[in-house]
Short mmCIF file of C-alpha atoms and ligand atoms in Angstrom, two decimals:
data_model
loop_
_atom_site.label_atom_id
_atom_site.label_comp_id
_atom_site.label_asym_id
_atom_site.label_seq_id
_atom_site.Cartn_x
_atom_site.Cartn_y
_atom_site.Cartn_z
CA MET G 1 -0.08 -0.29 0.34
CA LYS G 2 1.18 3.57 -0.60
CA VAL G 3 2.08 4.81 2.55
CA ALA G 4 2.76 9.02 3.33
CA VAL G 5 5.07 9.12 6.13
CA PHE G 6 5.20 12.57 7.47
CA GLY G 7 7.51 14.22 10.32
CA ALA G 8 10.02 11.42 8.99
CA LYS G 9 13.56 12.19 10.35
CA ARG G 10 16.99 10.03 9.55
CA TYR G 11 16.12 7.50 12.32
CA ASP G 12 12.24 7.41 10.88
CA ARG G 13 13.37 6.61 7.58
CA GLU G 14 15.86 3.81 8.67
CA MET G 15 13.76 2.20 10.89
CA LEU G 16 10.55 1.77 8.56
CA THR G 17 12.60 1.02 5.91
CA GLU G 18 14.59 -1.65 7.52
CA LEU G 19 11.37 -3.65 9.04
CA ASN G 20 8.96 -2.81 5.91
CA ALA G 21 10.94 -5.39 4.11
CA ALA G 22 8.24 -8.03 5.82
CA HIS G 23 5.33 -5.61 4.92
CA GLY G 24 6.24 -4.71 1.29
CA HIS G 25 4.38 -0.88 1.36
CA ALA G 26 5.62 1.87 -1.17
CA LEU G 27 6.69 3.89 1.51
CA THR G 28 7.19 7.82 1.14
CA PHE G 29 9.22 10.27 3.59
CA PHE G 30 8.20 13.41 3.93
CA GLU G 31 10.17 15.59 6.56
CA ALA G 32 7.11 17.95 6.68
CA ARG G 33 4.62 17.83 9.76
CA LEU G 34 0.79 16.90 8.13
CA GLU G 35 -0.84 20.34 8.84
CA PRO G 36 -3.29 22.19 6.54
CA GLY G 37 -0.32 23.79 4.65
CA THR G 38 0.97 20.30 4.00
CA VAL G 39 -2.17 18.31 3.88
CA ALA G 40 -2.01 18.36 -0.41
CA LEU G 41 1.52 16.30 0.43
CA ALA G 42 -0.59 13.14 1.10
CA ALA G 43 -3.18 13.21 -2.12
CA GLY G 44 -3.12 9.81 -3.88
CA PHE G 45 -2.03 8.32 -0.55
CA PRO G 46 -4.10 5.80 0.78
CA ALA G 47 -2.46 5.34 4.13
CA VAL G 48 -0.72 8.49 6.32
CA SER G 49 1.36 7.99 9.26
CA ILE G 50 1.88 11.16 11.63
CA PHE G 51 3.79 11.70 14.65
CA VAL G 52 3.24 13.60 17.86
CA ASN G 53 3.45 17.54 16.36
CA ASP G 54 0.90 16.69 13.31
CA GLN G 55 -2.39 17.92 12.67
CA VAL G 56 -5.39 16.43 11.67
CA ASP G 57 -8.16 18.50 12.41
CA ALA G 58 -11.42 18.69 10.87
CA ALA G 59 -9.66 20.65 7.68
CA VAL G 60 -7.26 18.50 7.23
CA ALA G 61 -9.29 15.75 8.10
CA GLU G 62 -11.42 16.41 4.70
CA ALA G 63 -8.64 17.30 2.84
CA LEU G 64 -6.77 13.57 3.37
CA ALA G 65 -10.15 12.01 2.44
CA ALA G 66 -11.12 14.39 -0.66
CA GLY G 67 -7.24 12.93 -1.78
CA GLY G 68 -7.58 9.16 -1.57
CA THR G 69 -6.61 8.68 2.25
CA ARG G 70 -8.27 6.35 4.57
CA LEU G 71 -6.04 5.49 7.28
CA VAL G 72 -4.30 7.68 9.72
CA ALA G 73 -1.66 5.80 11.19
CA THR G 74 -0.58 7.62 14.05
CA ARG G 75 3.76 6.30 15.31
CA SER G 76 2.60 7.52 18.77
CA THR G 77 0.10 6.61 21.55
CA GLY G 78 -1.48 9.65 22.30
CA PHE G 79 -3.98 10.57 20.09
CA ASN G 80 -5.01 14.25 21.05
CA GLN G 81 -3.71 15.71 17.80
CA ILE G 82 -6.43 13.68 15.63
CA ASP G 83 -10.09 15.51 15.64
CA LEU G 84 -11.54 11.91 15.88
CA HIS G 85 -14.97 12.74 15.03
CA ALA G 86 -13.98 14.85 12.17
CA ALA G 87 -11.79 11.56 10.89
CA ALA G 88 -14.89 9.83 11.43
CA ARG G 89 -16.88 12.09 9.23
CA HIS G 90 -14.52 12.18 6.58
CA GLY G 91 -14.25 8.00 6.24
CA LEU G 92 -10.85 8.35 7.92
CA ARG G 93 -10.06 4.82 10.21
CA VAL G 94 -7.32 5.63 13.06
CA THR G 95 -4.28 3.81 14.70
CA ARG G 96 -1.92 4.29 17.06
CA VAL G 97 0.50 2.46 18.69
CA ALA G 98 -0.94 1.36 22.36
CA ASP G 99 1.35 -0.84 23.36
CA TYR G 100 5.03 -0.34 23.52
CA SER G 101 7.92 -0.02 26.45
CA PRO G 102 6.22 1.77 29.12
CA HIS G 103 10.00 1.60 30.49
CA SER G 104 11.06 4.03 28.30
CA VAL G 105 8.71 6.94 29.30
CA ALA G 106 9.16 5.94 32.80
CA GLU G 107 13.12 5.39 33.53
CA PHE G 108 13.54 8.84 31.19
CA ALA G 109 11.29 10.37 33.82
CA THR G 110 13.38 9.08 36.47
CA GLY G 111 16.25 10.22 35.03
CA LEU G 112 14.72 13.97 35.09
CA LEU G 113 13.84 13.28 38.51
CA LEU G 114 17.04 12.36 39.60
CA SER G 115 18.98 15.22 37.52
CA LEU G 116 16.37 17.49 38.45
CA ASN G 117 16.82 17.17 42.21
CA ARG G 118 20.53 16.38 42.66
CA ARG G 119 21.47 19.22 39.90
CA ILE G 120 23.60 16.78 37.95
CA HIS G 121 23.00 18.76 34.66
CA LYS G 122 24.41 21.68 36.39
CA ALA G 123 27.67 19.53 38.03
CA HIS G 124 28.22 18.08 33.84
CA GLU G 125 28.25 21.79 32.74
CA ARG G 126 30.57 23.17 35.92
CA THR G 127 33.12 19.96 35.38
CA ARG G 128 33.56 20.50 31.88
CA SER G 129 34.67 24.41 32.63
CA GLY G 130 36.50 23.38 35.53
CA ASN G 131 34.08 24.24 37.98
CA PHE G 132 34.38 21.36 40.86
CA GLU G 133 32.34 23.97 43.43
CA LEU G 134 29.59 21.98 45.28
CA ASP G 135 27.61 25.33 46.39
CA GLY G 136 24.20 24.91 44.56
CA LEU G 137 23.69 21.45 44.25
CA MET G 138 22.71 19.91 47.16
CA GLY G 139 19.66 17.87 46.11
CA PHE G 140 17.40 15.91 48.73
CA ASP G 141 17.03 11.70 49.66
CA LEU G 142 14.34 10.42 47.52
CA HIS G 143 14.24 7.48 50.00
CA GLY G 144 11.05 8.88 52.28
CA ARG G 145 9.34 11.05 50.28
CA THR G 146 6.07 11.53 48.73
CA VAL G 147 5.66 10.86 45.12
CA GLY G 148 2.50 11.70 43.60
CA VAL G 149 1.36 10.07 40.16
CA ILE G 150 -1.24 11.59 37.95
CA GLY G 151 -2.40 8.69 36.09
CA THR G 152 -1.81 5.23 36.90
CA GLY G 153 -1.84 3.60 33.52
CA LYS G 154 1.19 1.57 31.60
CA ILE G 155 3.51 4.55 32.15
CA GLY G 156 2.54 5.64 35.72
CA ARG G 157 2.68 2.34 36.92
CA VAL G 158 6.79 1.31 35.78
CA PHE G 159 7.31 4.68 37.05
CA ALA G 160 5.57 3.94 40.41
CA ARG G 161 7.25 0.76 40.60
CA ILE G 162 10.68 2.51 40.18
CA MET G 163 9.86 5.20 43.46
CA ALA G 164 8.44 2.16 45.60
CA GLY G 165 11.93 0.70 45.01
CA PHE G 166 13.74 4.39 46.41
CA GLY G 167 11.92 3.69 49.27
CA CYS G 168 9.17 6.34 48.33
CA THR G 169 5.49 6.99 49.85
CA LEU G 170 2.87 6.42 46.70
CA LEU G 171 0.09 8.57 45.82
CA GLY G 172 -1.99 8.33 43.31
CA HIS G 173 -5.09 10.26 40.88
CA ASP G 174 -6.81 7.97 38.22
CA PRO G 175 -10.21 8.10 37.41
CA GLN G 176 -9.88 4.33 36.72
CA GLU G 177 -8.03 3.02 39.99
CA HIS G 178 -5.45 -0.56 39.54
CA PRO G 179 -4.73 -2.83 41.79
CA GLU G 180 -1.45 -3.30 40.31
CA PHE G 181 -0.67 0.52 41.63
CA GLU G 182 -2.15 -0.59 44.95
CA ALA G 183 -0.31 -3.68 45.33
CA LEU G 184 2.58 -1.40 45.13
CA GLY G 185 1.90 0.34 48.29
CA GLY G 186 0.24 2.97 46.22
CA ARG G 187 -3.04 5.12 47.78
CA TYR G 188 -5.77 6.91 45.52
CA VAL G 189 -6.61 10.16 46.51
CA SER G 190 -8.44 13.53 45.16
CA VAL G 191 -5.94 15.28 42.81
CA GLU G 192 -6.03 18.40 45.58
CA HIS G 193 -4.71 15.58 48.06
CA LEU G 194 -2.31 14.67 46.36
CA ALA G 195 -1.29 17.94 45.12
CA ALA G 196 -0.80 18.99 49.01
CA GLU G 197 0.49 15.85 50.19
CA SER G 198 3.47 15.24 47.45
CA ASP G 199 7.20 16.15 47.45
CA VAL G 200 7.27 15.26 43.94
CA ILE G 201 4.98 14.72 41.31
CA SER G 202 5.13 13.20 37.59
CA LEU G 203 2.39 13.44 35.21
CA HIS G 204 1.62 10.42 33.39
CA CYS G 205 -2.20 10.64 31.60
CA PRO G 206 -3.34 11.67 28.16
CA LEU G 207 -4.01 15.26 27.37
CA THR G 208 -7.72 15.34 26.70
CA ASP G 209 -10.27 18.00 27.29
CA GLY G 210 -10.39 17.42 31.11
CA THR G 211 -7.20 16.71 31.76
CA ARG G 212 -5.86 20.19 30.09
CA HIS G 213 -4.34 22.35 32.37
CA ILE G 214 -4.61 19.75 35.08
CA VAL G 215 -1.76 21.54 36.65
CA ASN G 216 -2.87 25.43 36.70
CA ALA G 217 -2.43 27.83 39.36
CA ASP G 218 -5.04 26.46 41.59
CA PHE G 219 -3.37 23.03 41.61
CA LEU G 220 0.16 25.00 42.11
CA ALA G 221 -0.78 26.91 45.13
CA ARG G 222 -1.79 23.76 47.08
CA THR G 223 1.69 22.12 47.08
CA ARG G 224 4.16 21.78 49.14
CA PRO G 225 6.69 24.68 49.06
CA GLY G 226 9.93 23.11 46.93
CA LEU G 227 8.09 20.55 44.83
CA LEU G 228 9.55 18.95 42.04
CA LEU G 229 7.25 18.78 38.69
CA VAL G 230 8.27 16.17 36.04
CA ASN G 231 5.87 15.88 32.95
CA THR G 232 6.51 13.07 30.55
CA SER G 233 2.79 12.97 29.26
CA ARG G 234 1.79 15.92 27.09
CA GLY G 235 2.54 19.86 27.50
CA GLY G 236 -1.04 20.72 27.65
CA LEU G 237 -1.50 18.88 30.89
CA LEU G 238 0.62 21.79 32.43
CA ASP G 239 -0.33 25.97 32.29
CA THR G 240 2.77 26.94 31.09
CA ARG G 241 2.41 30.30 32.44
CA ALA G 242 1.26 29.19 36.15
CA ALA G 243 4.60 27.24 36.59
CA ILE G 244 6.67 30.28 35.98
CA ALA G 245 4.75 32.25 38.34
CA ALA G 246 5.52 29.63 41.05
CA LEU G 247 9.09 29.11 40.07
CA LYS G 248 9.35 33.11 40.21
CA SER G 249 8.01 32.78 43.71
CA ARG G 250 10.26 29.91 44.17
CA ARG G 251 7.12 28.14 45.60
CA LEU G 252 8.12 25.41 42.79
CA GLY G 253 11.14 23.96 43.66
CA GLY G 254 11.85 22.44 40.56
CA LEU G 255 10.63 21.59 36.98
CA ALA G 256 11.64 18.73 34.42
CA ILE G 257 9.59 18.39 31.00
CA ASP G 258 10.20 16.41 28.38
CA VAL G 259 6.89 18.38 26.41
CA TYR G 260 5.77 21.57 26.06
CA GLU G 261 2.41 22.88 25.34
CA GLN G 262 3.38 25.35 22.22
CA GLU G 263 6.48 22.42 21.20
CA ALA G 264 4.74 21.97 17.55
CA SER G 265 6.47 24.53 16.08
CA LEU G 266 10.10 23.88 18.12
CA PHE G 267 10.57 20.07 19.17
CA PHE G 268 12.21 17.91 16.77
CA GLN G 269 14.54 20.14 14.30
CA ASP G 270 17.55 22.17 14.93
CA ARG G 271 16.52 25.98 15.60
CA SER G 272 19.56 26.70 17.21
CA SER G 273 20.49 29.62 14.82
CA ASP G 274 17.25 31.12 15.13
CA ILE G 275 15.44 33.75 16.98
CA ILE G 276 13.32 31.68 18.83
CA ASP G 277 10.51 34.31 19.37
CA ASP G 278 8.41 31.93 22.13
CA ASP G 279 8.97 34.08 25.17
CA LEU G 280 7.14 30.92 27.55
CA ILE G 281 10.30 28.55 26.46
CA GLN G 282 12.95 31.21 26.52
CA ARG G 283 12.14 32.03 30.38
CA LEU G 284 11.76 28.27 31.03
CA VAL G 285 15.09 28.21 29.95
CA SER G 286 16.36 30.84 31.94
CA PHE G 287 15.68 29.25 35.44
CA PRO G 288 18.33 27.32 36.81
CA ASN G 289 15.91 24.57 38.42
CA VAL G 290 13.89 23.87 34.76
CA LEU G 291 15.38 20.45 32.62
CA LEU G 292 14.06 20.91 29.14
CA THR G 293 14.55 18.10 26.93
CA GLY G 294 13.02 17.63 23.14
CA HIS G 295 9.92 14.91 23.41
CA GLN G 296 12.16 12.00 23.68
CA ALA G 297 11.39 9.87 26.58
CA PHE G 298 9.63 7.42 23.83
CA PHE G 299 13.22 7.21 22.15
CA THR G 300 15.01 3.83 23.10
CA ARG G 301 15.75 1.16 20.49
CA GLU G 302 13.43 -0.99 22.15
CA ALA G 303 10.23 1.41 21.88
CA PHE G 304 10.99 3.20 18.60
CA GLY G 305 11.30 -0.90 17.11
CA THR G 306 7.92 -1.31 17.91
CA ILE G 307 6.29 1.86 17.49
CA CYS G 308 7.57 1.46 14.25
CA ALA G 309 6.36 -2.46 13.69
CA THR G 310 2.81 -1.75 15.50
CA THR G 311 2.80 1.05 12.70
CA LEU G 312 3.58 -1.12 8.94
CA GLU G 313 1.09 -4.36 11.06
CA SER G 314 -1.79 -1.47 11.28
CA VAL G 315 -1.01 -0.68 7.49
CA THR G 316 -0.81 -4.37 6.93
CA ALA G 317 -4.21 -5.43 8.47
CA PHE G 318 -5.84 -2.48 6.81
CA GLU G 319 -5.08 -3.02 3.37
CA ARG G 320 -5.91 -7.22 4.31
CA GLY G 321 -9.31 -6.00 5.50
CA GLU G 322 -8.63 -7.28 9.05
CA GLU G 323 -9.49 -6.42 11.89
CA LEU G 324 -7.28 -3.42 13.36
CA VAL G 325 -6.15 -4.04 16.57
CA ASN G 326 -4.83 -0.56 17.57
CA GLU G 327 -7.44 1.55 16.10
CA VAL G 328 -8.99 4.68 18.07
CA VAL G 329 -12.73 5.86 17.59
CA ALA G 330 -14.07 8.86 18.94
CA PRO G 331 -16.05 8.86 22.13
CA GLY G 332 -19.72 7.98 21.94
P1 NAI Z 401 -2.43 4.40 29.54
O1 NAI Z 401 -3.61 4.54 28.84
O2 NAI Z 401 -1.72 2.98 30.07
O3 NAI Z 401 -2.39 5.18 30.94
C1 NAI Z 401 -3.34 6.22 30.95
C2 NAI Z 401 -3.69 6.63 32.16
O4 NAI Z 401 -4.31 7.94 32.49
C3 NAI Z 401 -5.20 5.87 32.80
O5 NAI Z 401 -5.22 4.93 33.62
C4 NAI Z 401 -6.35 6.71 32.87
O6 NAI Z 401 -7.29 6.31 33.45
C5 NAI Z 401 -5.24 7.92 32.99
N1 NAI Z 401 -6.15 8.66 33.00
C6 NAI Z 401 -7.27 9.64 32.82
N2 NAI Z 401 -7.75 10.55 33.07
C7 NAI Z 401 -7.40 11.25 33.90
C8 NAI Z 401 -7.38 12.11 34.54
N3 NAI Z 401 -8.20 12.90 34.97
N4 NAI Z 401 -6.54 12.04 36.12
C9 NAI Z 401 -5.16 11.00 36.33
N5 NAI Z 401 -5.33 9.76 35.23
C10 NAI Z 401 -6.33 9.67 34.09
O7 NAI Z 401 -1.16 5.45 29.23
P2 NAI Z 401 0.47 5.17 29.03
O8 NAI Z 401 0.96 4.24 27.97
O9 NAI Z 401 0.87 4.66 30.12
O10 NAI Z 401 0.90 6.85 28.22
C11 NAI Z 401 -0.14 7.73 29.05
C12 NAI Z 401 0.64 8.78 28.58
O11 NAI Z 401 1.81 9.13 27.89
C13 NAI Z 401 -0.22 9.07 27.26
O12 NAI Z 401 -1.11 9.64 27.27
C14 NAI Z 401 0.94 10.24 26.16
O13 NAI Z 401 0.74 11.48 26.71
C15 NAI Z 401 2.14 9.98 27.38
N6 NAI Z 401 3.41 9.43 25.92
C16 NAI Z 401 4.84 10.44 26.73
C17 NAI Z 401 5.74 10.22 25.79
C18 NAI Z 401 6.93 11.01 25.60
O14 NAI Z 401 7.79 10.43 24.46
N7 NAI Z 401 7.38 11.96 26.19
C19 NAI Z 401 6.00 8.69 25.32
C20 NAI Z 401 4.63 8.20 25.29
C21 NAI Z 401 3.16 8.14 25.72
#
C-alpha cells in the first residue's frame, strides 16, 4: 500500500525501511509535519503515518479524505493531535501504537527527576569548565519522600514501581483505579490531596479536554513549597504561565519537562541558529531549576522498534481488511 510518512526524520526512515522488508509497502517520506499547509502532499496516498505534533483537525481530515486517504496511523500512544469525530465523518480510520515499552518513558522520567533533584546537569556544565564547587548543588533523599503519580496507567505504574524501589510513599490520582498500583503500596487520593501531600509529582495521564491544564495556578497554590514537578506526558497538561509564576515565587522547587504546550513549532528540529520568538520557553530555560528535553522519553531502541513495527502492522491489516487491533474511535 502507498503510505505517506509525515514528520519523517533519519531514524524514522531507517527503522521503517528496515522493518518494511516484511510488509512491502511503498513508503514515501516527508520531513514536513502534516498540517493544513502540507496536506496536499498526501493526495493519492491511501494511508498516511503521522507523529505527535502533526495536526489532523477537521480541515485536514476533509482534505485527506478528498485526496483518497482512508487510514491515519499515528506513530504514538497519544492521539490528541487527531480530531477523531472529524476523521470519522470523513471515513478515515485511525490507528495508534497502544503498547510499547512503558519502561522507556518511566525510566526517562526517573532520569529527569534525579538530574533535577541532584543538579546533575548543572554539575556536568560546571566540571566541563573546571568548576568543582558544590555550592548550589544540594538535593534531597528521595527515600522516605512522597511521590504523587497523576495517571497510573502503563507508564505511571512502571514509574511508581521505580519510586517504590527508592523507598518512596506513593499517592495516585486516576479515575480508573488499578489494583497493581495499590499492590505497590500506592494509595488513590483526590487530585487536591495529591497536590497538597507530595514532594514530587509526575504526570502520566493523557491530554484530553478534562486534563488540559490539570496542573494550573490553583493546583500549584496547594502544593508543598519546593515541589519537584516532572512532565513526560503532554505539554498541555501543565499551564506553563502558572508554572513560571510558581517558579518565580520560589514555591515550585524545580520543573523537568520533556513536553511543552507550544512544542509543535520547535521540537524535533535544530533551531539553534534561529531567533526563537516563544517567550515562554525562553523564560523557562532561563531558570536554573528547570530541565527541558525535546520529547525524547520514548526514544529507546526497544520502544522505537515497536512503534515502527506496530505502525506497519496496522497498515498491513488495513490493506488486508483485517481487524485493526490498534484502532482508536471517537467516544460515543
Ligand atoms: P495508559 O492509557 O496506559 O494510562 C493513562 C492513564 O491515565 C489511565 O490509567 C487513565 O485512566 C488515566 N487518566 C485518564 N484521565 C485522567 C485524569 N483526569 N486524571 C488522572 N489520570 C487520568 O497510557 P500510557 O501508555 O501510560 O501513556 C500515558 C501518556 O504518556 C500518553 O497519553 C502520552 O500522552 C504520554 N506519552 C509520552 C511519551 C513521551 O515520549 N514523552 C511517550 C509515550 C506516551
